[in-house]
mmCIF file as gemmi writes it, N, C-alpha and C atoms, coordinates in Angstrom:
data_model
loop_
_atom_site.group_PDB
_atom_site.id
_atom_site.type_symbol
_atom_site.label_atom_id
_atom_site.label_alt_id
_atom_site.label_comp_id
_atom_site.label_asym_id
_atom_site.label_entity_id
_atom_site.label_seq_id
_atom_site.pdbx_PDB_ins_code
_atom_site.Cartn_x
_atom_site.Cartn_y
_atom_site.Cartn_z
_atom_site.occupancy
_atom_site.B_iso_or_equiv
_atom_site.pdbx_formal_charge
_atom_site.auth_seq_id
_atom_site.auth_asym_id
_atom_site.pdbx_PDB_model_num
ATOM 1 N N . MET Axp A 1 ? 0.945 -1.194 0.138 1 0 ? 1 A 1
ATOM 2 C CA . MET Axp A 1 ? -0.276 -0.153 0.085 1 0 ? 1 A 1
ATOM 3 C C . MET Axp A 1 ? 0.849 1.314 -0.141 1 0 ? 1 A 1
ATOM 4 N N . THR Axp A 2 ? 0.526 2.04 -0.885 1 0 ? 2 A 1
ATOM 5 C CA . THR Axp A 2 ? 1.396 3.393 -0.838 1 0 ? 2 A 1
ATOM 6 C C . THR Axp A 2 ? 0.782 4.558 -0.17 1 0 ? 2 A 1
ATOM 7 N N . ARG Axp A 3 ? 1.487 5.403 0.566 1 0 ? 3 A 1
ATOM 8 C CA . ARG Axp A 3 ? 1.06 6.508 1.07 1 0 ? 3 A 1
ATOM 9 C C . ARG Axp A 3 ? 0.654 7.816 -0.129 1 0 ? 3 A 1
ATOM 10 N N . LYS Axp A 4 ? -0.201 8.401 0.131 1 0 ? 4 A 1
ATOM 11 C CA . LYS Axp A 4 ? -0.437 9.503 -0.892 1 0 ? 4 A 1
ATOM 12 C C . LYS Axp A 4 ? 0.339 10.67 -0.32 1 0 ? 4 A 1
ATOM 13 N N . ARG Axp A 5 ? 1.088 11.287 -1.115 1 0 ? 5 A 1
ATOM 14 C CA . ARG Axp A 5 ? 1.771 12.482 -0.875 1 0 ? 5 A 1
ATOM 15 C C . ARG Axp A 5 ? 1.028 13.622 -0.692 1 0 ? 5 A 1
ATOM 16 N N . ARG Axp A 6 ? 1.04 14.372 0.457 1 0 ? 6 A 1
ATOM 17 C CA . ARG Axp A 6 ? 0.368 15.299 0.766 1 0 ? 6 A 1
ATOM 18 C C . ARG Axp A 6 ? 1.059 16.808 0.143 1 0 ? 6 A 1
ATOM 19 N N . SER Axp A 7 ? 0.399 17.721 -0.398 1 0 ? 7 A 1
ATOM 20 C CA . SER Axp A 7 ? 0.802 18.895 -1.233 1 0 ? 7 A 1
ATOM 21 C C . SER Axp A 7 ? -0.051 20.112 -0.649 1 0 ? 7 A 1
ATOM 22 N N . PHE Axp A 8 ? 0.808 21.4 -0.588 1 0 ? 8 A 1
ATOM 23 C CA . PHE Axp A 8 ? 0.409 22.483 -0.036 1 0 ? 8 A 1
ATOM 24 C C . PHE Axp A 8 ? 0.427 23.475 -0.893 1 0 ? 8 A 1
ATOM 25 N N . THR Axp A 9 ? -0.522 24.388 -0.585 1 0 ? 9 A 1
ATOM 26 C CA . THR Axp A 9 ? -0.54 25.546 -1.715 1 0 ? 9 A 1
ATOM 27 C C . THR Axp A 9 ? 0.655 26.407 -1.226 1 0 ? 9 A 1
ATOM 28 N N . PRO Axp A 10 ? 1.164 27.015 -2.025 1 0 ? 10 A 1
ATOM 29 C CA . PRO Axp A 10 ? 2.107 28.295 -1.931 1 0 ? 10 A 1
ATOM 30 C C . PRO Axp A 10 ? 1.609 29.383 -0.739 1 0 ? 10 A 1
ATOM 31 N N . GLU Axp A 11 ? 0.467 29.581 -0.817 1 0 ? 11 A 1
ATOM 32 C CA . GLU Axp A 11 ? -0.311 30.505 0.343 1 0 ? 11 A 1
ATOM 33 C C . GLU Axp A 11 ? -0.09 29.746 1.695 1 0 ? 11 A 1
ATOM 34 N N . PHE Axp A 12 ? -0.6 28.562 1.87 1 0 ? 12 A 1
ATOM 35 C CA . PHE Axp A 12 ? -0.014 28.006 3.159 1 0 ? 12 A 1
ATOM 36 C C . PHE Axp A 12 ? 1.265 27.796 3.751 1 0 ? 12 A 1
ATOM 37 N N . LYS Axp A 13 ? 2.07 27.621 2.529 1 0 ? 13 A 1
ATOM 38 C CA . LYS Axp A 13 ? 3.454 27.456 2.957 1 0 ? 13 A 1
ATOM 39 C C . LYS Axp A 13 ? 3.883 28.924 3.431 1 0 ? 13 A 1
ATOM 40 N N . GLN Axp A 14 ? 3.432 29.919 2.758 1 0 ? 14 A 1
ATOM 41 C CA . GLN Axp A 14 ? 3.86 31.249 3.17 1 0 ? 14 A 1
ATOM 42 C C . GLN Axp A 14 ? 3.337 31.384 4.786 1 0 ? 14 A 1
ATOM 43 N N . GLU Axp A 15 ? 2.208 31.21 4.874 1 0 ? 15 A 1
ATOM 44 C CA . GLU Axp A 15 ? 1.655 31.542 6.041 1 0 ? 15 A 1
ATOM 45 C C . GLU Axp A 15 ? 2.133 30.785 7.248 1 0 ? 15 A 1
ATOM 46 N N . ALA Axp A 16 ? 2.537 29.437 6.882 1 0 ? 16 A 1
ATOM 47 C CA . ALA Axp A 16 ? 3.339 28.659 7.89 1 0 ? 16 A 1
ATOM 48 C C . ALA Axp A 16 ? 4.709 29.173 8.129 1 0 ? 16 A 1
ATOM 49 N N . ALA Axp A 17 ? 5.578 29.722 7.098 1 0 ? 17 A 1
ATOM 50 C CA . ALA Axp A 17 ? 6.813 30.104 7.282 1 0 ? 17 A 1
ATOM 51 C C . ALA Axp A 17 ? 6.856 31.357 8.084 1 0 ? 17 A 1
ATOM 52 N N . SER Axp A 18 ? 5.7 32.163 7.934 1 0 ? 18 A 1
ATOM 53 C CA . SER Axp A 18 ? 5.667 33.535 8.503 1 0 ? 18 A 1
ATOM 54 C C . SER Axp A 18 ? 5.3 33.587 9.998 1 0 ? 18 A 1
ATOM 55 N N . LEU Axp A 19 ? 4.583 32.374 10.389 1 0 ? 19 A 1
ATOM 56 C CA . LEU Axp A 19 ? 4.647 31.821 11.855 1 0 ? 19 A 1
ATOM 57 C C . LEU Axp A 19 ? 5.813 31.968 12.593 1 0 ? 19 A 1
ATOM 58 N N . VAL Axp A 20 ? 6.774 31.302 11.972 1 0 ? 20 A 1
ATOM 59 C CA . VAL Axp A 20 ? 8.179 31.336 12.531 1 0 ? 20 A 1
ATOM 60 C C . VAL Axp A 20 ? 9.134 32.527 12.324 1 0 ? 20 A 1
ATOM 61 N N . LEU Axp A 21 ? 8.995 33.168 11.165 1 0 ? 21 A 1
ATOM 62 C CA . LEU Axp A 21 ? 9.607 34.502 10.892 1 0 ? 21 A 1
ATOM 63 C C . LEU Axp A 21 ? 9.073 35.654 11.612 1 0 ? 21 A 1
ATOM 64 N N . ASP Axp A 22 ? 7.762 36.077 11.508 1 0 ? 22 A 1
ATOM 65 C CA . ASP Axp A 22 ? 7.137 37.141 11.939 1 0 ? 22 A 1
ATOM 66 C C . ASP Axp A 22 ? 6.485 37.133 13.286 1 0 ? 22 A 1
ATOM 67 N N . GLN Axp A 23 ? 6.148 35.853 13.755 1 0 ? 23 A 1
ATOM 68 C CA . GLN Axp A 23 ? 5.115 35.796 14.972 1 0 ? 23 A 1
ATOM 69 C C . GLN Axp A 23 ? 6.028 34.995 16.121 1 0 ? 23 A 1
ATOM 70 N N . GLY Axp A 24 ? 7.25 34.707 15.824 1 0 ? 24 A 1
ATOM 71 C CA . GLY Axp A 24 ? 8.22 34.297 16.861 1 0 ? 24 A 1
ATOM 72 C C . GLY Axp A 24 ? 7.804 32.527 17.414 1 0 ? 24 A 1
ATOM 73 N N . TYR Axp A 25 ? 7.166 31.936 16.38 1 0 ? 25 A 1
ATOM 74 C CA . TYR Axp A 25 ? 7.148 30.636 17.047 1 0 ? 25 A 1
ATOM 75 C C . TYR Axp A 25 ? 8.246 29.634 16.326 1 0 ? 25 A 1
ATOM 76 N N . THR Axp A 26 ? 8.627 28.779 17.432 1 0 ? 26 A 1
ATOM 77 C CA . THR Axp A 26 ? 9.623 27.799 16.956 1 0 ? 26 A 1
ATOM 78 C C . THR Axp A 26 ? 9.195 27.011 15.817 1 0 ? 26 A 1
ATOM 79 N N . ILE Axp A 27 ? 10.488 26.174 15.209 1 0 ? 27 A 1
ATOM 80 C CA . ILE Axp A 27 ? 9.792 25.576 13.889 1 0 ? 27 A 1
ATOM 81 C C . ILE Axp A 27 ? 9.194 24.398 14.495 1 0 ? 27 A 1
ATOM 82 N N . ALA Axp A 28 ? 9.514 24.033 15.732 1 0 ? 28 A 1
ATOM 83 C CA . ALA Axp A 28 ? 8.947 22.725 16.583 1 0 ? 28 A 1
ATOM 84 C C . ALA Axp A 28 ? 7.312 23.025 16.795 1 0 ? 28 A 1
ATOM 85 N N . GLN Axp A 29 ? 7.128 24.086 17.098 1 0 ? 29 A 1
ATOM 86 C CA . GLN Axp A 29 ? 5.947 24.715 17.601 1 0 ? 29 A 1
ATOM 87 C C . GLN Axp A 29 ? 4.98 24.816 16.443 1 0 ? 29 A 1
ATOM 88 N N . ALA Axp A 30 ? 5.346 25.489 15.527 1 0 ? 30 A 1
ATOM 89 C CA . ALA Axp A 30 ? 4.581 25.524 14.358 1 0 ? 30 A 1
ATOM 90 C C . ALA Axp A 30 ? 4.443 24.44 13.652 1 0 ? 30 A 1
ATOM 91 N N . SER Axp A 31 ? 5.346 23.406 13.407 1 0 ? 31 A 1
ATOM 92 C CA . SER Axp A 31 ? 5.193 22.133 12.731 1 0 ? 31 A 1
ATOM 93 C C . SER Axp A 31 ? 4.049 21.357 13.383 1 0 ? 31 A 1
ATOM 94 N N . THR Axp A 32 ? 4.063 21.238 14.711 1 0 ? 32 A 1
ATOM 95 C CA . THR Axp A 32 ? 3.184 20.507 15.446 1 0 ? 32 A 1
ATOM 96 C C . THR Axp A 32 ? 1.771 20.988 15.372 1 0 ? 32 A 1
ATOM 97 N N . SER Axp A 33 ? 1.674 22.431 15.409 1 0 ? 33 A 1
ATOM 98 C CA . SER Axp A 33 ? 0.3 22.802 15.285 1 0 ? 33 A 1
ATOM 99 C C . SER Axp A 33 ? -0.408 22.81 14.056 1 0 ? 33 A 1
ATOM 100 N N . LEU Axp A 34 ? 0.555 22.622 13.107 1 0 ? 34 A 1
ATOM 101 C CA . LEU Axp A 34 ? 0.119 22.787 11.642 1 0 ? 34 A 1
ATOM 102 C C . LEU Axp A 34 ? -0.159 21.357 10.935 1 0 ? 34 A 1
ATOM 103 N N . GLY Axp A 35 ? 0.679 20.339 11.732 1 0 ? 35 A 1
ATOM 104 C CA . GLY Axp A 35 ? 0.594 19.135 11.274 1 0 ? 35 A 1
ATOM 105 C C . GLY Axp A 35 ? 1.405 18.656 10.018 1 0 ? 35 A 1
ATOM 106 N N . VAL Axp A 36 ? 2.656 19.487 9.978 1 0 ? 36 A 1
ATOM 107 C CA . VAL Axp A 36 ? 3.685 19.425 8.782 1 0 ? 36 A 1
ATOM 108 C C . VAL Axp A 36 ? 4.877 18.896 9.729 1 0 ? 36 A 1
ATOM 109 N N . GLY Axp A 37 ? 5.863 18.267 8.695 1 0 ? 37 A 1
ATOM 110 C CA . GLY Axp A 37 ? 7.095 17.922 9.138 1 0 ? 37 A 1
ATOM 111 C C . GLY Axp A 37 ? 7.614 19.172 9.31 1 0 ? 37 A 1
ATOM 112 N N . GLU Axp A 38 ? 8.738 18.952 10.352 1 0 ? 38 A 1
ATOM 113 C CA . GLU Axp A 38 ? 9.944 19.971 10.655 1 0 ? 38 A 1
ATOM 114 C C . GLU Axp A 38 ? 10.562 20.499 9.536 1 0 ? 38 A 1
ATOM 115 N N . SER Axp A 39 ? 11.155 19.433 8.664 1 0 ? 39 A 1
ATOM 116 C CA . SER Axp A 39 ? 12.083 19.508 7.737 1 0 ? 39 A 1
ATOM 117 C C . SER Axp A 39 ? 11.42 20.222 6.505 1 0 ? 39 A 1
ATOM 118 N N . ALA Axp A 40 ? 10.139 20.161 6.382 1 0 ? 40 A 1
ATOM 119 C CA . ALA Axp A 40 ? 9.438 20.95 5.153 1 0 ? 40 A 1
ATOM 120 C C . ALA Axp A 40 ? 9.154 22.007 5.726 1 0 ? 40 A 1
ATOM 121 N N . LEU Axp A 41 ? 8.847 22.594 7.005 1 0 ? 41 A 1
ATOM 122 C CA . LEU Axp A 41 ? 8.778 23.879 7.432 1 0 ? 41 A 1
ATOM 123 C C . LEU Axp A 41 ? 9.858 24.46 7.405 1 0 ? 41 A 1
ATOM 124 N N . ARG Axp A 42 ? 11.256 23.775 7.752 1 0 ? 42 A 1
ATOM 125 C CA . ARG Axp A 42 ? 12.246 24.476 7.798 1 0 ? 42 A 1
ATOM 126 C C . ARG Axp A 42 ? 12.711 24.97 6.05 1 0 ? 42 A 1
ATOM 127 N N . ARG Axp A 43 ? 12.304 24.11 5.353 1 0 ? 43 A 1
ATOM 128 C CA . ARG Axp A 43 ? 12.581 24.408 3.96 1 0 ? 43 A 1
ATOM 129 C C . ARG Axp A 43 ? 11.724 25.706 3.641 1 0 ? 43 A 1
ATOM 130 N N . TRP Axp A 44 ? 10.444 25.685 3.944 1 0 ? 44 A 1
ATOM 131 C CA . TRP Axp A 44 ? 9.723 26.967 3.52 1 0 ? 44 A 1
ATOM 132 C C . TRP Axp A 44 ? 10.185 28.164 4.257 1 0 ? 44 A 1
ATOM 133 N N . VAL Axp A 45 ? 10.799 28.07 5.447 1 0 ? 45 A 1
ATOM 134 C CA . VAL Axp A 45 ? 11.163 29.109 6.242 1 0 ? 45 A 1
ATOM 135 C C . VAL Axp A 45 ? 12.366 29.523 5.4 1 0 ? 45 A 1
ATOM 136 N N . GLN Axp A 46 ? 13.329 28.894 4.999 1 0 ? 46 A 1
ATOM 137 C CA . GLN Axp A 46 ? 14.493 29.187 4.172 1 0 ? 46 A 1
ATOM 138 C C . GLN Axp A 46 ? 14.191 29.962 2.952 1 0 ? 46 A 1
ATOM 139 N N . GLN Axp A 47 ? 13.06 29.3 2.324 1 0 ? 47 A 1
ATOM 140 C CA . GLN Axp A 47 ? 12.66 29.885 0.893 1 0 ? 47 A 1
ATOM 141 C C . GLN Axp A 47 ? 11.891 31.037 1.022 1 0 ? 47 A 1
ATOM 142 N N . LEU Axp A 48 ? 11.234 31.032 2.161 1 0 ? 48 A 1
ATOM 143 C CA . LEU Axp A 48 ? 10.672 32.858 2.34 1 0 ? 48 A 1
ATOM 144 C C . LEU Axp A 48 ? 11.779 33.768 2.692 1 0 ? 48 A 1
ATOM 145 N N . THR Axp A 49 ? 12.708 33.363 3.575 1 0 ? 49 A 1
ATOM 146 C CA . THR Axp A 49 ? 13.819 34.285 3.898 1 0 ? 49 A 1
ATOM 147 C C . THR Axp A 49 ? 14.537 34.64 2.565 1 0 ? 49 A 1
ATOM 148 N N . ASP Axp A 50 ? 14.855 33.773 1.676 1 0 ? 50 A 1
ATOM 149 C CA . ASP Axp A 50 ? 15.654 34.008 0.527 1 0 ? 50 A 1
ATOM 150 C C . ASP Axp A 50 ? 14.543 34.929 -0.393 1 0 ? 50 A 1
ATOM 151 N N . GLU Axp A 51 ? 13.544 34.613 -0.636 1 0 ? 51 A 1
ATOM 152 C CA . GLU Axp A 51 ? 12.342 35.51 -1.436 1 0 ? 51 A 1
ATOM 153 C C . GLU Axp A 51 ? 12.249 36.624 -0.855 1 0 ? 51 A 1
ATOM 154 N N . ARG Axp A 52 ? 12.407 37.202 0.505 1 0 ? 52 A 1
ATOM 155 C CA . ARG Axp A 52 ? 12.386 38.417 1.154 1 0 ? 52 A 1
ATOM 156 C C . ARG Axp A 52 ? 13.394 39.179 0.583 1 0 ? 52 A 1
ATOM 157 N N . GLU Axp A 53 ? 14.618 38.29 0.447 1 0 ? 53 A 1
ATOM 158 C CA . GLU Axp A 53 ? 15.835 39.067 0.136 1 0 ? 53 A 1
ATOM 159 C C . GLU Axp A 53 ? 16.002 39.127 -1.296 1 0 ? 53 A 1
ATOM 160 N N . GLY Axp A 54 ? 15.131 38.825 -2.228 1 0 ? 54 A 1
ATOM 161 C CA . GLY Axp A 54 ? 15.024 39.021 -3.492 1 0 ? 54 A 1
ATOM 162 C C . GLY Axp A 54 ? 15.787 37.895 -4.496 1 0 ? 54 A 1
ATOM 163 N N . ILE Axp A 55 ? 15.862 36.691 -3.777 1 0 ? 55 A 1
ATOM 164 C CA . ILE Axp A 55 ? 16.606 35.546 -4.329 1 0 ? 55 A 1
ATOM 165 C C . ILE Axp A 55 ? 15.239 34.957 -4.982 1 0 ? 55 A 1
ATOM 166 N N . THR Axp A 56 ? 15.321 34.607 -6.125 1 0 ? 56 A 1
ATOM 167 C CA . THR Axp A 56 ? 14.126 34.036 -6.857 1 0 ? 56 A 1
ATOM 168 C C . THR Axp A 56 ? 14.38 32.419 -6.901 1 0 ? 56 A 1
ATOM 169 N N . PRO Axp A 57 ? 13.583 31.553 -6.395 1 0 ? 57 A 1
ATOM 170 C CA . PRO Axp A 57 ? 13.865 30.157 -5.894 1 0 ? 57 A 1
ATOM 171 C C . PRO Axp A 57 ? 13.542 29.299 -7.334 1 0 ? 57 A 1
ATOM 172 N N . LYS Axp A 58 ? 14.208 28.299 -7.255 1 0 ? 58 A 1
ATOM 173 C CA . LYS Axp A 58 ? 13.956 27.217 -8.375 1 0 ? 58 A 1
ATOM 174 C C . LYS Axp A 58 ? 12.919 26.574 -8.551 1 0 ? 58 A 1
ATOM 175 N N . GLY Axp A 59 ? 12.195 26.405 -7.302 1 0 ? 59 A 1
ATOM 176 C CA . GLY Axp A 59 ? 10.858 25.785 -7.475 1 0 ? 59 A 1
ATOM 177 C C . GLY Axp A 59 ? 10.03 26.739 -7.356 1 0 ? 59 A 1
ATOM 178 N N . LYS Axp A 60 ? 8.836 26.423 -6.973 1 0 ? 60 A 1
ATOM 179 C CA . LYS Axp A 60 ? 7.585 27.256 -6.894 1 0 ? 60 A 1
ATOM 180 C C . LYS Axp A 60 ? 7.702 28.292 -6.008 1 0 ? 60 A 1
ATOM 181 N N . ALA Axp A 61 ? 7.511 29.475 -6.18 1 0 ? 61 A 1
ATOM 182 C CA . ALA Axp A 61 ? 7.896 30.64 -5.234 1 0 ? 61 A 1
ATOM 183 C C . ALA Axp A 61 ? 6.604 30.722 -4.355 1 0 ? 61 A 1
ATOM 184 N N . LEU Axp A 62 ? 6.938 31.302 -3.046 1 0 ? 62 A 1
ATOM 185 C CA . LEU Axp A 62 ? 5.9 31.189 -2.1 1 0 ? 62 A 1
ATOM 186 C C . LEU Axp A 62 ? 5.043 32.82 -2.102 1 0 ? 62 A 1
ATOM 187 N N . THR Axp A 63 ? 5.898 33.778 -2.415 1 0 ? 63 A 1
ATOM 188 C CA . THR Axp A 63 ? 5.275 35.166 -2.563 1 0 ? 63 A 1
ATOM 189 C C . THR Axp A 63 ? 4.691 35.571 -3.856 1 0 ? 63 A 1
ATOM 190 N N . PRO Axp A 64 ? 3.514 36.193 -3.768 1 0 ? 64 A 1
ATOM 191 C CA . PRO Axp A 64 ? 2.991 36.461 -5.176 1 0 ? 64 A 1
ATOM 192 C C . PRO Axp A 64 ? 4.127 37.418 -6.034 1 0 ? 64 A 1
ATOM 193 N N . GLU Axp A 65 ? 4.606 38.328 -5.502 1 0 ? 65 A 1
ATOM 194 C CA . GLU Axp A 65 ? 5.788 38.747 -6.341 1 0 ? 65 A 1
ATOM 195 C C . GLU Axp A 65 ? 6.93 37.97 -7.083 1 0 ? 65 A 1
ATOM 196 N N . GLN Axp A 66 ? 7.338 36.888 -6.381 1 0 ? 66 A 1
ATOM 197 C CA . GLN Axp A 66 ? 8.333 36.077 -6.87 1 0 ? 66 A 1
ATOM 198 C C . GLN Axp A 66 ? 7.58 35.057 -7.816 1 0 ? 66 A 1
ATOM 199 N N . ARG Axp A 67 ? 6.372 34.628 -7.753 1 0 ? 67 A 1
ATOM 200 C CA . ARG Axp A 67 ? 5.745 33.84 -8.73 1 0 ? 67 A 1
ATOM 201 C C . ARG Axp A 67 ? 5.31 34.789 -9.955 1 0 ? 67 A 1
ATOM 202 N N . ARG Axp A 68 ? 5.204 36.101 -9.828 1 0 ? 68 A 1
ATOM 203 C CA . ARG Axp A 68 ? 5.017 36.861 -10.787 1 0 ? 68 A 1
ATOM 204 C C . ARG Axp A 68 ? 6.3 36.944 -11.845 1 0 ? 68 A 1
ATOM 205 N N . ILE Axp A 69 ? 7.537 37.031 -10.958 1 0 ? 69 A 1
ATOM 206 C CA . ILE Axp A 69 ? 8.711 36.926 -11.705 1 0 ? 69 A 1
ATOM 207 C C . ILE Axp A 69 ? 8.997 35.92 -12.262 1 0 ? 69 A 1
ATOM 208 N N . GLN Axp A 70 ? 8.669 34.487 -11.716 1 0 ? 70 A 1
ATOM 209 C CA . GLN Axp A 70 ? 8.886 33.36 -12.441 1 0 ? 70 A 1
ATOM 210 C C . GLN Axp A 70 ? 7.948 33.083 -13.705 1 0 ? 70 A 1
ATOM 211 N N . GLU Axp A 71 ? 6.833 33.469 -13.386 1 0 ? 71 A 1
ATOM 212 C CA . GLU Axp A 71 ? 6.003 33.628 -14.955 1 0 ? 71 A 1
ATOM 213 C C . GLU Axp A 71 ? 6.623 34.597 -16.093 1 0 ? 71 A 1
ATOM 214 N N . LEU Axp A 72 ? 7.03 35.716 -15.605 1 0 ? 72 A 1
ATOM 215 C CA . LEU Axp A 72 ? 7.552 36.515 -16.636 1 0 ? 72 A 1
ATOM 216 C C . LEU Axp A 72 ? 8.836 36.191 -17.08 1 0 ? 72 A 1
ATOM 217 N N . GLU Axp A 73 ? 9.596 35.333 -16.498 1 0 ? 73 A 1
ATOM 218 C CA . GLU Axp A 73 ? 10.864 34.777 -16.845 1 0 ? 73 A 1
ATOM 219 C C . GLU Axp A 73 ? 10.502 33.662 -17.782 1 0 ? 73 A 1
ATOM 220 N N . ALA Axp A 74 ? 9.536 32.829 -17.593 1 0 ? 74 A 1
ATOM 221 C CA . ALA Axp A 74 ? 9.138 31.716 -18.436 1 0 ? 74 A 1
ATOM 222 C C . ALA Axp A 74 ? 8.693 32.233 -19.686 1 0 ? 74 A 1
ATOM 223 N N . ARG Axp A 75 ? 7.751 33.441 -19.558 1 0 ? 75 A 1
ATOM 224 C CA . ARG Axp A 75 ? 7.388 34.002 -20.943 1 0 ? 75 A 1
ATOM 225 C C . ARG Axp A 75 ? 8.422 34.449 -21.698 1 0 ? 75 A 1
ATOM 226 N N . CYS Axp A 76 ? 9.626 34.955 -21.083 1 0 ? 76 A 1
ATOM 227 C CA . CYS Axp A 76 ? 10.524 35.701 -21.893 1 0 ? 76 A 1
ATOM 228 C C . CYS Axp A 76 ? 11.324 34.55 -22.372 1 0 ? 76 A 1
ATOM 229 N N . ASN Axp A 77 ? 11.708 33.678 -21.928 1 0 ? 77 A 1
ATOM 230 C CA . ASN Axp A 77 ? 12.289 32.285 -22.284 1 0 ? 77 A 1
ATOM 231 C C . ASN Axp A 77 ? 11.68 31.698 -23.418 1 0 ? 77 A 1
ATOM 232 N N . ARG Axp A 78 ? 10.143 31.553 -23.476 1 0 ? 78 A 1
ATOM 233 C CA . ARG Axp A 78 ? 9.378 30.893 -24.504 1 0 ? 78 A 1
ATOM 234 C C . ARG Axp A 78 ? 9.376 32.037 -25.554 1 0 ? 78 A 1
ATOM 235 N N . LEU Axp A 79 ? 9.422 33.14 -25.531 1 0 ? 79 A 1
ATOM 236 C CA . LEU Axp A 79 ? 9.359 34.172 -26.61 1 0 ? 79 A 1
ATOM 237 C C . LEU Axp A 79 ? 10.658 34.34 -27.323 1 0 ? 79 A 1
ATOM 238 N N . GLU Axp A 80 ? 11.968 33.959 -26.476 1 0 ? 80 A 1
ATOM 239 C CA . GLU Axp A 80 ? 13.283 33.968 -26.95 1 0 ? 80 A 1
ATOM 240 C C . GLU Axp A 80 ? 13.317 32.703 -27.991 1 0 ? 80 A 1
ATOM 241 N N . ARG Axp A 81 ? 12.832 31.629 -27.518 1 0 ? 81 A 1
ATOM 242 C CA . ARG Axp A 81 ? 12.849 30.141 -28.117 1 0 ? 81 A 1
ATOM 243 C C . ARG Axp A 81 ? 12.141 30.573 -29.606 1 0 ? 81 A 1
ATOM 244 N N . GLU Axp A 82 ? 10.823 31.278 -29.601 1 0 ? 82 A 1
ATOM 245 C CA . GLU Axp A 82 ? 10.009 31.133 -30.674 1 0 ? 82 A 1
ATOM 246 C C . GLU Axp A 82 ? 10.954 32.235 -31.671 1 0 ? 82 A 1
ATOM 247 N N . LYS Axp A 83 ? 11.24 33.526 -31.048 1 0 ? 83 A 1
ATOM 248 C CA . LYS Axp A 83 ? 12.226 34.028 -31.932 1 0 ? 83 A 1
ATOM 249 C C . LYS Axp A 83 ? 13.139 33.404 -32.712 1 0 ? 83 A 1
ATOM 250 N N . ASP Axp A 84 ? 14.018 32.499 -32.083 1 0 ? 84 A 1
ATOM 251 C CA . ASP Axp A 84 ? 15.355 31.663 -32.607 1 0 ? 84 A 1
ATOM 252 C C . ASP Axp A 84 ? 14.67 30.8 -33.689 1 0 ? 84 A 1
ATOM 253 N N . ILE Axp A 85 ? 13.491 30.099 -33.37 1 0 ? 85 A 1
ATOM 254 C CA . ILE Axp A 85 ? 12.915 29.198 -34.318 1 0 ? 85 A 1
ATOM 255 C C . ILE Axp A 85 ? 12.647 30.286 -35.66 1 0 ? 85 A 1
ATOM 256 N N . LEU Axp A 86 ? 12.014 31.364 -35.613 1 0 ? 86 A 1
ATOM 257 C CA . LEU Axp A 86 ? 11.747 32.215 -36.792 1 0 ? 86 A 1
ATOM 258 C C . LEU Axp A 86 ? 12.936 32.68 -37.37 1 0 ? 86 A 1
ATOM 259 N N . LYS Axp A 87 ? 13.995 32.976 -36.88 1 0 ? 87 A 1
ATOM 260 C CA . LYS Axp A 87 ? 15.337 33.331 -37.509 1 0 ? 87 A 1
ATOM 261 C C . LYS Axp A 87 ? 15.604 32.065 -38.18 1 0 ? 87 A 1
ATOM 262 N N . LYS Axp A 88 ? 15.515 30.986 -38.002 1 0 ? 88 A 1
ATOM 263 C CA . LYS Axp A 88 ? 16.123 29.854 -38.392 1 0 ? 88 A 1
ATOM 264 C C . LYS Axp A 88 ? 15.15 29.47 -39.748 1 0 ? 88 A 1
ATOM 265 N N . ALA Axp A 89 ? 13.992 29.809 -39.932 1 0 ? 89 A 1
ATOM 266 C CA . ALA Axp A 89 ? 12.884 29.589 -40.914 1 0 ? 89 A 1
ATOM 267 C C . ALA Axp A 89 ? 13.029 30.413 -42.202 1 0 ? 89 A 1
């Protein structure tokens, strides 16, 4: 029997990480009250810290600003590829 992997929305991850960063909870307290693993919460806290410093994450972003940046970068890359295809034609 396989266990189904839980998935969390970026909004939930951001709220969970902000409990630790902004409201003074420890990772252990927040992970217990939210029912998530400490290692996952630790990753989210690090990711939110990086995003607040302006570092764009490799995975899905937590903050709306970083998500928008990722969308625009993806669009730019797609347009560059389309331009290269048209040049070769």
